[in-house]
Amino acid sequence: MPSPRFRAMFKRPSLESFRRRLASVDALPQLCVLGVLSGVLTGGLMVGFRGLLELGALAFMPGGDPEAFERLAGPVRVVLPLMAVGLIGVWLWRMPNGAGKIGIGHVIERLTYHQGKMPLRNWMTQWWVGLVALLGGLSAGREGPAIHLGAAASSWIGQTMRLPHNSLRVLVGCGTAAGIAASFNTPIAGVIFAMEVVMMEYTITGFMPVILASTTGAVVSQLVYGSQPAFSVPSVQLASLFDLPWIAVTALLIGLVAGAFVRLAKPATWQTRWPVWGRFLAVGLAVGAVAWWYPQVQGMGYDSLERMLVGEPALDVLIVVALGKLALTALAIAFGVPVSIIGPILVAGAAFGTLCGLLWATLLPGLASSPVVFSLLGMAAMMGAVLQAPLAALMALLELTHNSSILLPGMLAVVIAVLVSRQGYHCSGFFISTLDSQGLHPLQRPLMQALSRVAVPAVMERSVARAPRILTRAQAQELLAGKPTWLVITREDGKPPVGLKAAGLARLMLDEQWQDETRFDLLEIPGQRVDMAPIALQATLSEAFEQLNKQGVDVLYVEHTTAPLIRKISGIITRDAIENYYRYK
């Protein structure tokens, strides 16, 4: 017969043990399993989103191409954005306050203030707004919807399984990375974007599941759409090192434009005085007016980007795409139309880089690199400067070009653009700036960031016993036979329980002066008692720390729901336990 220890090693793991393992900071195998699940789900959602986009395009777009705005008649191009803002406005008007927040900024907000819990209403809004904005010809991208849909669906996995909140944070990062990977077919850039822009931290525990999620999401997308990236990029290289000074100048200009874009996208006081319908109408009219002559500003713009990379588009088109697409996107954000910005800033950055490349070729004919080189560098520089995410921009550049030689000038361009926008405009990144303007501060303190990686079950004292206020000697002896460390005294007046060190009751039972006592009032006997406040079993240590400070206590009792309206106390967590964990672990 196998020994009990041998049987325990191969015992089928339960969901409860899975949750308990996830509560600690080193639950890497369990998080990797969740990363794969997140990648499969997010990849499938992105295939579905793109399928709905193509299905909608079949109704009115030439050839069923959702990017074929140039082939539409002028009046149709003008009417489409007006219809889009109308449909979006009606949807948001029917939604309660807060349900209209979508996109990457919403994901960061929920991760910072709500431990990664994503509301269903906002998720449904993202489907509607994402599809209508793209099909309606607004200047928007599909990356914001991809990240929101993936992050929320991944968080749903954790919420459905009632996993600790520290694992919800990792799941949100997994959904973000898988969304970028499935949208661009750039799994490495997806990982870096998730860690640099959304999670804002680099840990091995976070990296591994995020890498698996990004890889899985890309594989699911490739099974349907192939292994090609979102747009075709020709093979290019730097002609000579003489290009580097002009690359620096180009990056400086892009940094200035990127900072202006972030500032323009912030709602101003005069804008908020407009009625909502007036702001939405202004956005629709602005897009329609420009699209009458230049439809290249509509939609994602990846078709325009491909033309920049394989040919020589007209100079006026480049100028309008470089400045007009940025202005229209910033106007939409500032006026409350929730569109995604990543696609537009990539296209506008490429157009700006192409303009600089053409000018350099005119100044230095025969020696300058191809304008396509500057297109790619402009794309990466604009992304890095607007998002303040240099590593994500460089990884996107590398994966889109499959050319490591482009990284040398790419690093120069990205660093200069990021520095100029950061120092010239005090830009801390588009999404952080947007949340700051709403009075939210997504950058966590190092202490709270470290505590958010661990859940309460990893630290709590499990040796507890519930006790009524009044006990007989026999009941007290039976209670102490379980050798609890703490007694949680429940009160009939509805007030929170009180904690009592079990050692106090044990000493009292042995004291000769109390030998004749047959009943004990646990709120009156000598002993170390503490006021307590509740904390959920799924909570992180950062939530517990905030609850301790909010309630003004030093001990929390940990509870979870075992059945409807039935809550069980699972343990005790003290301020000292949290501080010791942070100090020594």
Coordinates of C-alpha atoms in Angstrom, one line a residue:
M1 CA 0.0 0.0 0.0
P2 CA 1.3 3.5 -0.8
S3 CA 2.3 5.6 2.2
P4 CA 0.0 8.5 3.2
R5 CA 2.8 10.9 2.2
F6 CA 3.0 9.3 -1.3
R7 CA -0.8 9.6 -1.7
A8 CA -0.7 13.2 -0.6
M9 CA 1.8 14.1 -3.3
F10 CA -0.6 12.8 -6.0
K11 CA -3.8 14.0 -4.5
R12 CA -6.0 15.7 -7.0
P13 CA -5.7 19.5 -6.3
S14 CA -8.9 21.2 -5.2
L15 CA -10.0 24.7 -6.2
E16 CA -9.6 25.8 -2.6
S17 CA -5.9 24.7 -2.6
F18 CA -5.5 26.4 -6.0
R19 CA -6.8 29.7 -4.5
R20 CA -4.5 29.3 -1.4
R21 CA -1.4 28.8 -3.5
L22 CA -2.3 31.9 -5.6
A23 CA -2.5 34.0 -2.5
S24 CA 1.3 33.9 -2.1
V25 CA 3.9 35.8 -4.1
D26 CA 5.5 32.7 -5.6
A27 CA 2.5 31.0 -7.1
L28 CA 4.2 30.8 -10.5
P29 CA 2.9 27.5 -11.9
Q30 CA -0.7 28.4 -11.0
L31 CA -0.4 31.9 -12.6
C32 CA 1.1 30.3 -15.7
V33 CA -2.0 28.1 -16.1
L34 CA -4.2 31.2 -15.8
G35 CA -2.0 33.0 -18.3
V36 CA -2.7 30.3 -20.9
L37 CA -6.4 30.5 -20.2
S38 CA -6.3 34.2 -20.6
G39 CA -4.4 34.0 -23.9
V40 CA -6.9 31.5 -25.4
L41 CA -9.9 33.6 -24.3
T42 CA -8.5 36.9 -25.4
G43 CA -7.3 35.6 -28.7
G44 CA -10.8 34.2 -29.4
L45 CA -12.4 37.5 -28.5
M46 CA -10.1 39.4 -30.8
V47 CA -10.9 37.0 -33.7
G48 CA -14.6 37.7 -32.9
F49 CA -14.1 41.4 -32.8
R50 CA -12.3 41.5 -36.1
G51 CA -14.9 39.2 -37.5
L52 CA -17.7 41.5 -36.5
L53 CA -15.8 44.5 -37.9
E54 CA -15.5 42.7 -41.3
L55 CA -19.1 41.6 -41.1
G56 CA -20.2 45.2 -40.6
A57 CA -18.0 46.4 -43.4
L58 CA -19.8 44.0 -45.8
A59 CA -22.9 46.0 -45.4
F60 CA -21.7 49.3 -47.0
M61 CA -17.9 49.3 -47.5
P62 CA -16.4 48.6 -50.9
G63 CA -15.1 45.1 -51.1
G64 CA -16.1 44.6 -47.5
D65 CA -12.9 46.3 -46.4
P66 CA -13.3 48.2 -43.2
E67 CA -10.5 50.6 -44.2
A68 CA -11.7 51.4 -47.7
F69 CA -13.0 55.0 -46.9
E70 CA -11.2 56.4 -49.9
R71 CA -13.5 54.5 -52.2
L72 CA -16.7 55.9 -50.7
A73 CA -18.5 58.9 -52.1
G74 CA -17.8 62.2 -50.4
P75 CA -21.2 62.7 -48.9
V76 CA -21.1 59.2 -47.4
R77 CA -17.7 59.9 -45.8
V78 CA -19.3 63.0 -44.2
V79 CA -22.4 61.3 -43.0
L80 CA -20.7 58.2 -41.5
P81 CA -18.9 60.0 -38.6
L82 CA -22.1 61.9 -37.8
M83 CA -24.0 58.7 -37.6
A84 CA -21.2 57.1 -35.5
V85 CA -21.2 59.9 -32.8
G86 CA -25.0 59.7 -32.8
L87 CA -25.0 56.0 -32.1
I88 CA -22.3 56.2 -29.5
G89 CA -24.0 59.2 -27.8
V90 CA -27.4 57.3 -27.6
W91 CA -25.7 54.3 -26.2
L92 CA -23.8 56.3 -23.5
W93 CA -26.9 58.4 -22.7
R94 CA -28.7 55.2 -21.8
M95 CA -25.8 54.0 -19.6
P96 CA -25.5 55.0 -15.9
N97 CA -22.7 57.2 -14.7
G98 CA -19.3 55.5 -15.0
A99 CA -20.5 52.8 -17.5
G100 CA -19.1 54.9 -20.4
K101 CA -15.5 54.5 -19.3
I102 CA -13.7 52.2 -21.7
G103 CA -10.3 51.5 -23.1
I104 CA -6.8 51.4 -21.7
G105 CA -7.3 54.3 -19.2
H106 CA -10.3 52.4 -17.8
V107 CA -8.2 49.2 -17.4
I108 CA -5.5 51.1 -15.5
E109 CA -8.0 52.8 -13.3
R110 CA -9.7 49.5 -12.4
L111 CA -6.3 47.9 -11.7
T112 CA -5.2 50.7 -9.4
Y113 CA -8.4 51.4 -7.5
H114 CA -10.4 48.2 -7.8
Q115 CA -7.8 45.4 -7.8
G116 CA -8.5 44.5 -11.5
K117 CA -12.3 43.9 -11.2
M118 CA -13.9 45.0 -14.5
P119 CA -17.6 45.9 -14.7
L120 CA -19.7 44.0 -17.3
R121 CA -21.5 47.2 -18.5
N122 CA -18.3 48.9 -19.5
W123 CA -17.2 45.7 -21.3
M124 CA -20.4 45.7 -23.3
T125 CA -19.9 49.4 -24.1
Q126 CA -16.4 48.7 -25.4
W127 CA -17.8 46.3 -27.9
W128 CA -20.4 48.8 -29.2
V129 CA -18.2 51.9 -29.2
G130 CA -15.2 50.1 -30.7
L131 CA -17.1 48.7 -33.6
V132 CA -19.2 51.8 -34.3
A133 CA -16.2 54.2 -34.1
L134 CA -14.1 52.1 -36.6
L135 CA -17.0 51.4 -39.0
G136 CA -18.2 55.0 -38.7
G137 CA -15.0 56.5 -39.9
L138 CA -13.8 58.2 -36.7
S139 CA -10.1 58.4 -36.2
A140 CA -9.7 55.4 -33.9
G141 CA -7.8 52.2 -33.5
R142 CA -8.7 48.6 -32.5
E143 CA -5.9 48.2 -29.9
G144 CA -7.8 50.0 -27.1
P145 CA -10.8 47.7 -27.5
A146 CA -8.5 44.7 -27.7
I147 CA -6.9 45.5 -24.4
H148 CA -10.1 46.3 -22.6
L149 CA -11.9 43.3 -23.9
G150 CA -9.0 41.0 -23.1
A151 CA -8.3 42.4 -19.7
A152 CA -12.0 42.3 -18.6
A153 CA -12.5 38.8 -19.9
S154 CA -9.3 37.6 -18.1
S155 CA -10.4 39.3 -14.9
W156 CA -13.8 37.5 -15.3
I157 CA -11.9 34.2 -15.1
G158 CA -10.5 35.1 -11.7
Q159 CA -13.8 36.6 -10.4
T160 CA -15.8 33.6 -11.5
M161 CA -13.3 31.3 -9.7
R162 CA -13.2 33.7 -6.7
L163 CA -9.5 33.9 -6.9
P164 CA -7.4 36.2 -4.7
H165 CA -7.2 39.8 -5.9
N166 CA -3.4 39.6 -6.4
S167 CA -4.0 37.1 -9.2
L168 CA -6.7 39.3 -10.7
R169 CA -4.0 41.9 -11.2
V170 CA -1.8 39.4 -13.1
L171 CA -4.8 38.3 -15.2
V172 CA -5.5 41.9 -16.3
G173 CA -1.8 42.1 -17.4
C174 CA -2.3 38.8 -19.3
G175 CA -5.4 40.0 -21.1
T176 CA -3.6 43.3 -22.0
A177 CA -0.6 41.5 -23.5
A178 CA -2.7 38.9 -25.3
G179 CA -4.9 41.7 -26.8
I180 CA -1.9 43.6 -28.2
A181 CA -0.4 40.4 -29.5
A182 CA -3.6 39.2 -31.2
S183 CA -4.2 42.7 -32.7
F184 CA -0.7 43.5 -34.0
N185 CA 0.8 40.0 -34.1
T186 CA 3.6 41.3 -31.9
P187 CA 3.7 39.1 -28.7
I188 CA 6.9 40.6 -27.3
A189 CA 5.6 44.1 -27.6
G190 CA 2.4 42.9 -26.0
V191 CA 4.3 41.7 -22.9
I192 CA 6.4 44.9 -22.6
F193 CA 3.3 47.1 -23.1
A194 CA 1.4 45.2 -20.4
M195 CA 4.2 45.6 -17.9
E196 CA 5.3 49.1 -18.8
V197 CA 2.0 50.9 -19.5
V198 CA -0.7 49.0 -17.6
M199 CA 0.8 47.1 -14.7
M200 CA 3.7 49.6 -14.3
E201 CA 6.0 47.0 -12.7
Y202 CA 8.5 44.3 -13.7
T203 CA 8.5 41.1 -11.7
I204 CA 9.3 37.5 -12.6
T205 CA 6.0 36.4 -11.2
G206 CA 4.2 38.8 -13.5
F207 CA 6.4 38.2 -16.6
M208 CA 6.0 34.5 -16.9
P209 CA 2.2 34.3 -17.1
V210 CA 2.0 37.4 -19.2
I211 CA 4.5 35.9 -21.7
L212 CA 2.4 32.7 -21.9
A213 CA -0.8 34.8 -22.4
S214 CA 0.7 36.9 -25.1
T215 CA 2.1 33.9 -27.0
T216 CA -1.2 32.0 -26.7
G217 CA -3.2 35.1 -27.9
A218 CA -0.9 35.5 -30.9
V219 CA -1.2 31.8 -31.8
V220 CA -5.0 31.9 -31.7
S221 CA -5.0 34.9 -33.9
Q222 CA -2.5 33.4 -36.3
L223 CA -4.7 30.3 -36.7
V224 CA -7.3 32.5 -38.3
Y225 CA -5.5 35.4 -39.9
G226 CA -2.0 34.0 -40.5
S227 CA 1.4 35.1 -39.1
Q228 CA 1.7 38.4 -40.9
P229 CA 1.7 41.6 -38.8
A230 CA -1.1 44.1 -38.9
F231 CA 0.5 45.8 -41.9
S232 CA 3.3 44.9 -44.3
V233 CA 6.7 46.4 -43.7
P234 CA 9.5 46.3 -46.3
S235 CA 13.1 45.3 -45.5
V236 CA 15.0 48.5 -44.9
Q237 CA 18.3 49.6 -43.2
L238 CA 20.1 52.8 -42.4
A239 CA 22.2 54.0 -45.4
S240 CA 24.9 55.6 -43.3
L241 CA 25.6 57.1 -39.9
F242 CA 25.3 60.6 -41.4
D243 CA 21.5 60.0 -41.0
L244 CA 21.8 60.0 -37.2
P245 CA 21.8 63.9 -36.7
W246 CA 18.7 64.2 -38.8
I247 CA 17.1 61.3 -37.0
A248 CA 17.7 63.2 -33.8
V249 CA 16.1 66.4 -35.3
T250 CA 13.1 64.3 -36.4
A251 CA 12.7 62.7 -33.0
L252 CA 12.9 66.2 -31.4
L253 CA 10.0 67.5 -33.6
I254 CA 8.0 64.3 -33.0
G255 CA 8.5 64.7 -29.2
L256 CA 7.1 68.3 -29.4
V257 CA 4.1 67.1 -31.5
A258 CA 3.4 64.2 -29.1
G259 CA 3.4 66.5 -26.1
A260 CA 1.0 68.9 -27.8
F261 CA -1.3 65.9 -28.6
V262 CA -1.4 64.8 -25.0
R263 CA -2.1 68.4 -23.9
L264 CA -4.8 68.9 -26.5
A265 CA -6.6 65.7 -25.6
K266 CA -7.2 66.9 -22.0
P267 CA -10.7 68.4 -21.5
A268 CA -10.5 72.1 -20.8
T269 CA -13.0 74.1 -18.7
W270 CA -14.6 75.8 -21.8
Q271 CA -15.1 72.3 -23.3
T272 CA -17.0 71.0 -20.4
R273 CA -19.5 73.9 -20.6
W274 CA -20.7 72.6 -23.9
P275 CA -23.7 70.1 -23.8
V276 CA -22.8 66.5 -24.5
W277 CA -24.7 66.5 -27.8
G278 CA -22.9 69.6 -28.9
R279 CA -19.5 68.1 -28.2
F280 CA -20.3 64.9 -30.0
L281 CA -21.7 66.8 -33.0
A282 CA -18.6 68.9 -33.2
V283 CA -16.4 65.8 -33.4
G284 CA -18.6 64.3 -36.1
L285 CA -18.6 67.5 -38.1
A286 CA -14.8 67.9 -37.8
V287 CA -14.1 64.4 -39.0
G288 CA -16.6 64.7 -41.8
A289 CA -15.2 68.1 -43.0
V290 CA -11.7 66.8 -43.2
A291 CA -12.8 63.4 -44.7
W292 CA -14.6 65.2 -47.6
W293 CA -11.2 65.9 -49.1
Y294 CA -8.9 63.5 -47.2
P295 CA -10.5 60.2 -46.2
Q296 CA -7.1 59.0 -45.1
V297 CA -7.9 60.4 -41.6
Q298 CA -10.7 58.0 -41.1
G299 CA -10.6 54.6 -39.4
M300 CA -7.4 53.0 -38.2
G301 CA -5.4 54.2 -41.2
Y302 CA -3.3 51.0 -41.6
D303 CA -4.0 51.2 -45.4
S304 CA -2.5 54.7 -45.5
L305 CA 0.5 53.5 -43.4
E306 CA 1.2 50.6 -45.9
R307 CA 1.2 53.1 -48.8
M308 CA 3.7 55.2 -46.9
L309 CA 5.9 52.1 -46.5
V310 CA 5.7 50.8 -50.1
G311 CA 5.4 54.0 -52.2
E312 CA 5.5 57.8 -52.1
P313 CA 2.1 59.2 -51.1
A314 CA 1.2 62.8 -52.0
L315 CA 2.8 65.5 -49.8
D316 CA -0.5 67.1 -48.9
V317 CA -1.9 63.7 -47.8
L318 CA 1.2 63.2 -45.5
I319 CA 0.7 66.6 -43.9
V320 CA -3.0 66.0 -43.3
V321 CA -2.4 62.5 -41.8
A322 CA 0.5 63.7 -39.7
L323 CA -1.3 66.6 -38.1
G324 CA -5.0 66.2 -39.0
K325 CA -5.3 62.6 -37.7
L326 CA -3.7 63.6 -34.4
A327 CA -5.9 66.7 -34.0
L328 CA -9.1 64.8 -34.8
T329 CA -8.2 62.0 -32.3
A330 CA -7.3 64.5 -29.6
L331 CA -10.5 66.4 -30.3
A332 CA -12.6 63.3 -29.9
I333 CA -10.9 62.4 -26.6
A334 CA -11.2 65.9 -25.2
F335 CA -14.9 66.2 -26.1
G336 CA -15.7 62.8 -24.5
V337 CA -15.9 60.4 -27.5
P338 CA -14.1 57.4 -26.2
V339 CA -11.9 56.3 -29.1
S340 CA -8.6 54.3 -29.0
I341 CA -5.5 56.3 -29.8
I342 CA -2.7 53.8 -30.4
G343 CA -3.6 53.1 -34.1
P344 CA -3.9 56.8 -35.0
I345 CA -0.6 57.8 -33.2
L346 CA 1.3 55.1 -35.1
V347 CA -0.1 56.2 -38.5
A348 CA 0.5 59.9 -37.7
G349 CA 4.0 59.2 -36.4
A350 CA 4.8 57.3 -39.6
A351 CA 3.5 60.2 -41.7
F352 CA 5.5 62.7 -39.8
G353 CA 8.6 60.6 -40.1
T354 CA 8.0 60.2 -43.9
L355 CA 7.8 64.0 -44.2
C356 CA 11.1 64.4 -42.4
G357 CA 12.7 61.6 -44.6
L358 CA 11.6 63.3 -47.8
L359 CA 13.1 66.6 -46.6
W360 CA 16.3 64.9 -45.7
A361 CA 16.5 63.2 -49.1
T362 CA 16.1 66.6 -50.7
L363 CA 18.8 68.1 -48.6
L364 CA 21.2 65.2 -49.0
P365 CA 20.4 63.5 -52.3
G366 CA 22.0 60.1 -53.0
L367 CA 23.3 59.7 -49.4
A368 CA 20.2 59.9 -47.2
S369 CA 18.3 56.7 -46.2
S370 CA 15.0 55.9 -47.7
P371 CA 12.0 57.8 -46.3
V372 CA 10.6 54.4 -45.3
V373 CA 13.3 54.3 -42.6
F374 CA 12.1 57.6 -41.2
S375 CA 8.5 56.3 -41.4
L376 CA 9.3 53.4 -39.1
L377 CA 11.3 55.5 -36.7
G378 CA 8.6 58.2 -36.6
M379 CA 6.0 55.5 -35.8
A380 CA 8.1 54.2 -32.9
A381 CA 9.1 57.7 -31.6
M382 CA 5.5 58.9 -31.6
M383 CA 4.3 55.8 -29.8
G384 CA 7.0 56.0 -27.2
A385 CA 6.6 59.8 -26.6
V386 CA 2.8 59.8 -26.3
L387 CA 2.6 56.7 -24.1
Q388 CA 5.9 57.3 -22.3
A389 CA 6.7 53.7 -23.0
P390 CA 10.1 53.5 -24.8
L391 CA 10.6 49.7 -24.4
A392 CA 7.2 48.9 -25.8
A393 CA 7.8 51.2 -28.8
L394 CA 11.2 49.6 -29.5
M395 CA 9.8 46.0 -29.3
A396 CA 7.0 46.9 -31.6
L397 CA 9.5 48.4 -34.1
L398 CA 11.6 45.2 -33.9
E399 CA 8.7 42.8 -34.3
L400 CA 7.1 44.7 -37.1
T401 CA 10.3 45.1 -39.2
H402 CA 12.0 41.8 -38.2
N403 CA 15.2 43.7 -38.6
S404 CA 17.5 44.2 -35.6
S405 CA 19.6 46.7 -37.4
I406 CA 16.8 49.3 -37.1
L407 CA 17.1 49.2 -33.3
L408 CA 20.2 51.4 -33.2
P409 CA 18.5 54.5 -34.8
G410 CA 15.3 53.4 -33.2
M411 CA 16.7 53.7 -29.7
L412 CA 18.1 57.2 -30.5
A413 CA 14.7 58.4 -31.9
V414 CA 12.6 56.9 -29.2
V415 CA 14.7 58.2 -26.3
I416 CA 14.9 61.8 -27.7
A417 CA 11.2 61.9 -28.4
V418 CA 10.3 60.6 -25.0
L419 CA 12.6 63.1 -23.3
V420 CA 11.4 66.1 -25.2
S421 CA 7.7 65.3 -24.6
R422 CA 8.4 64.6 -20.9
Q423 CA 10.5 67.6 -20.2
G424 CA 9.0 70.1 -22.6
Y425 CA 5.3 69.4 -21.6
H426 CA 5.8 67.6 -18.3
C427 CA 4.1 64.7 -20.0
S428 CA 3.9 61.5 -17.9
G429 CA 2.2 59.5 -20.5
F430 CA -1.2 59.9 -22.2
F431 CA -3.2 57.5 -19.9
I432 CA -1.6 58.7 -16.7
S433 CA -2.2 62.4 -17.8
T434 CA -5.8 61.6 -18.6
L435 CA -6.5 59.9 -15.3
D436 CA -4.7 62.8 -13.5
S437 CA -7.1 65.2 -15.1
Q438 CA -9.9 63.2 -13.5
G439 CA -8.4 63.5 -10.1
L440 CA -7.1 59.9 -10.2
H441 CA -3.4 58.9 -9.5
P442 CA -2.6 55.5 -11.0
L443 CA 1.1 55.5 -9.9
Q444 CA 1.2 53.4 -6.7
R445 CA 3.6 53.9 -3.9
P446 CA 6.3 51.2 -3.8
L447 CA 5.0 49.8 -0.4
M448 CA 1.4 49.4 -1.7
Q449 CA 2.6 48.0 -5.0
A450 CA 4.6 45.3 -3.2
L451 CA 1.7 44.5 -0.9
S452 CA -0.7 44.2 -3.8
R453 CA 1.2 41.2 -5.1
V454 CA 0.2 39.1 -2.1
A455 CA -3.2 38.1 -0.8
V456 CA -4.4 37.9 2.7
P457 CA -4.4 34.1 3.0
A458 CA -0.6 34.0 2.6
V459 CA -0.1 35.9 5.9
M460 CA -3.2 35.5 8.0
E461 CA -3.3 33.5 11.2
R462 CA -5.6 30.5 10.6
S463 CA -5.6 29.2 14.2
V464 CA -8.8 31.0 15.3
A465 CA -12.1 30.0 16.9
R466 CA -15.4 31.8 17.1
A467 CA -16.9 32.1 20.5
P468 CA -20.0 33.6 22.0
R469 CA -19.7 36.3 24.6
I470 CA -20.8 34.1 27.5
L471 CA -19.1 30.6 27.9
T472 CA -19.5 27.9 30.5
R473 CA -16.4 26.3 31.8
A474 CA -17.1 23.1 29.8
Q475 CA -17.5 25.1 26.6
A476 CA -14.3 27.0 27.3
Q477 CA -12.4 23.8 27.8
E478 CA -13.8 22.3 24.6
L479 CA -12.9 25.6 22.7
L480 CA -9.3 25.6 24.0
A481 CA -8.8 21.9 23.1
G482 CA -8.4 23.0 19.5
K483 CA -5.4 25.2 20.6
P484 CA -6.5 28.4 18.9
T485 CA -4.3 31.5 18.9
W486 CA -7.2 33.9 18.7
L487 CA -10.8 33.9 19.8
V488 CA -13.2 35.9 17.8
I489 CA -16.0 37.0 20.1
T490 CA -19.3 37.5 18.4
R491 CA -21.7 40.0 19.8
E492 CA -25.5 39.9 19.8
D493 CA -25.9 43.7 19.5
G494 CA -24.7 43.6 15.8
K495 CA -21.4 45.3 16.5
P496 CA -18.2 44.0 14.9
P497 CA -16.5 41.0 16.7
V498 CA -13.8 41.5 19.2
G499 CA -10.5 39.6 19.2
L500 CA -9.2 38.0 22.4
K501 CA -5.9 36.2 22.7
A502 CA -6.8 32.5 23.6
A503 CA -3.8 32.4 26.0
G504 CA -5.7 34.9 28.3
L505 CA -8.6 32.6 28.7
A506 CA -6.3 29.6 29.2
R507 CA -4.5 31.3 32.0
L508 CA -7.8 32.3 33.6
M509 CA -9.0 28.7 33.6
L510 CA -5.9 27.7 35.6
D511 CA -6.0 30.6 38.0
E512 CA -7.1 29.5 41.5
Q513 CA -9.1 32.7 42.0
W514 CA -11.4 31.7 39.1
Q515 CA -11.7 28.0 39.9
D516 CA -15.2 28.5 41.3
E517 CA -16.5 30.4 38.3
T518 CA -18.8 28.4 36.0
R519 CA -19.5 31.1 33.4
F520 CA -17.1 33.5 31.8
D521 CA -18.0 36.8 30.1
L522 CA -15.2 37.1 27.4
L523 CA -15.7 40.9 27.2
E524 CA -15.2 41.4 30.9
I525 CA -12.5 38.9 32.0
P526 CA -8.8 40.0 32.1
G527 CA -7.1 39.5 28.8
Q528 CA -5.7 41.1 25.7
R529 CA -8.7 42.2 23.6
V530 CA -8.6 44.2 20.3
D531 CA -11.3 45.8 18.2
M532 CA -11.4 44.3 14.7
A533 CA -12.8 45.1 11.3
P534 CA -13.6 42.7 8.4
I535 CA -11.6 42.0 5.3
A536 CA -12.5 39.7 2.4
L537 CA -10.5 36.5 1.9
Q538 CA -9.7 37.5 -1.7
A539 CA -8.2 40.8 -0.6
T540 CA -4.6 41.8 -1.1
L541 CA -2.3 42.9 1.7
S542 CA -2.5 46.5 0.3
E543 CA -6.3 46.4 0.7
A544 CA -5.8 45.0 4.3
F545 CA -3.3 47.8 5.1
E546 CA -5.7 50.4 3.8
Q547 CA -8.6 48.9 5.8
L548 CA -6.5 48.9 9.0
N549 CA -5.8 52.6 8.5
K550 CA -9.4 53.5 7.5
Q551 CA -11.0 51.7 10.5
G552 CA -8.3 52.7 13.0
V553 CA -7.6 49.2 14.2
D554 CA -4.6 46.9 14.3
V555 CA -6.4 43.5 13.6
L556 CA -8.7 42.4 10.9
Y557 CA -10.9 39.2 10.8
V558 CA -10.9 37.5 7.4
E559 CA -14.2 36.3 6.2
H560 CA -15.6 34.7 3.1
T561 CA -19.1 33.6 1.9
T562 CA -19.7 29.8 2.1
A563 CA -23.4 30.1 1.1
P564 CA -25.9 32.9 0.4
L565 CA -26.0 35.2 3.4
I566 CA -23.6 32.9 5.4
R567 CA -20.2 34.3 6.1
K568 CA -17.4 32.3 7.7
I569 CA -14.4 33.7 9.6
S570 CA -11.3 32.1 8.2
G571 CA -8.5 33.8 10.1
I572 CA -7.0 36.9 11.6
I573 CA -4.5 39.3 10.1
T574 CA -2.6 41.9 12.1
R575 CA -0.8 45.1 11.2
D576 CA 2.4 43.5 12.6
A577 CA 2.0 40.5 10.3
I578 CA 1.7 42.8 7.2
E579 CA 4.7 44.9 8.2
N580 CA 6.8 41.9 9.0
Y581 CA 5.9 40.2 5.7
Y582 CA 7.0 43.3 3.8
R583 CA 10.1 43.8 5.8
Y584 CA 11.4 40.2 5.7
K585 CA 9.9 38.7 2.5

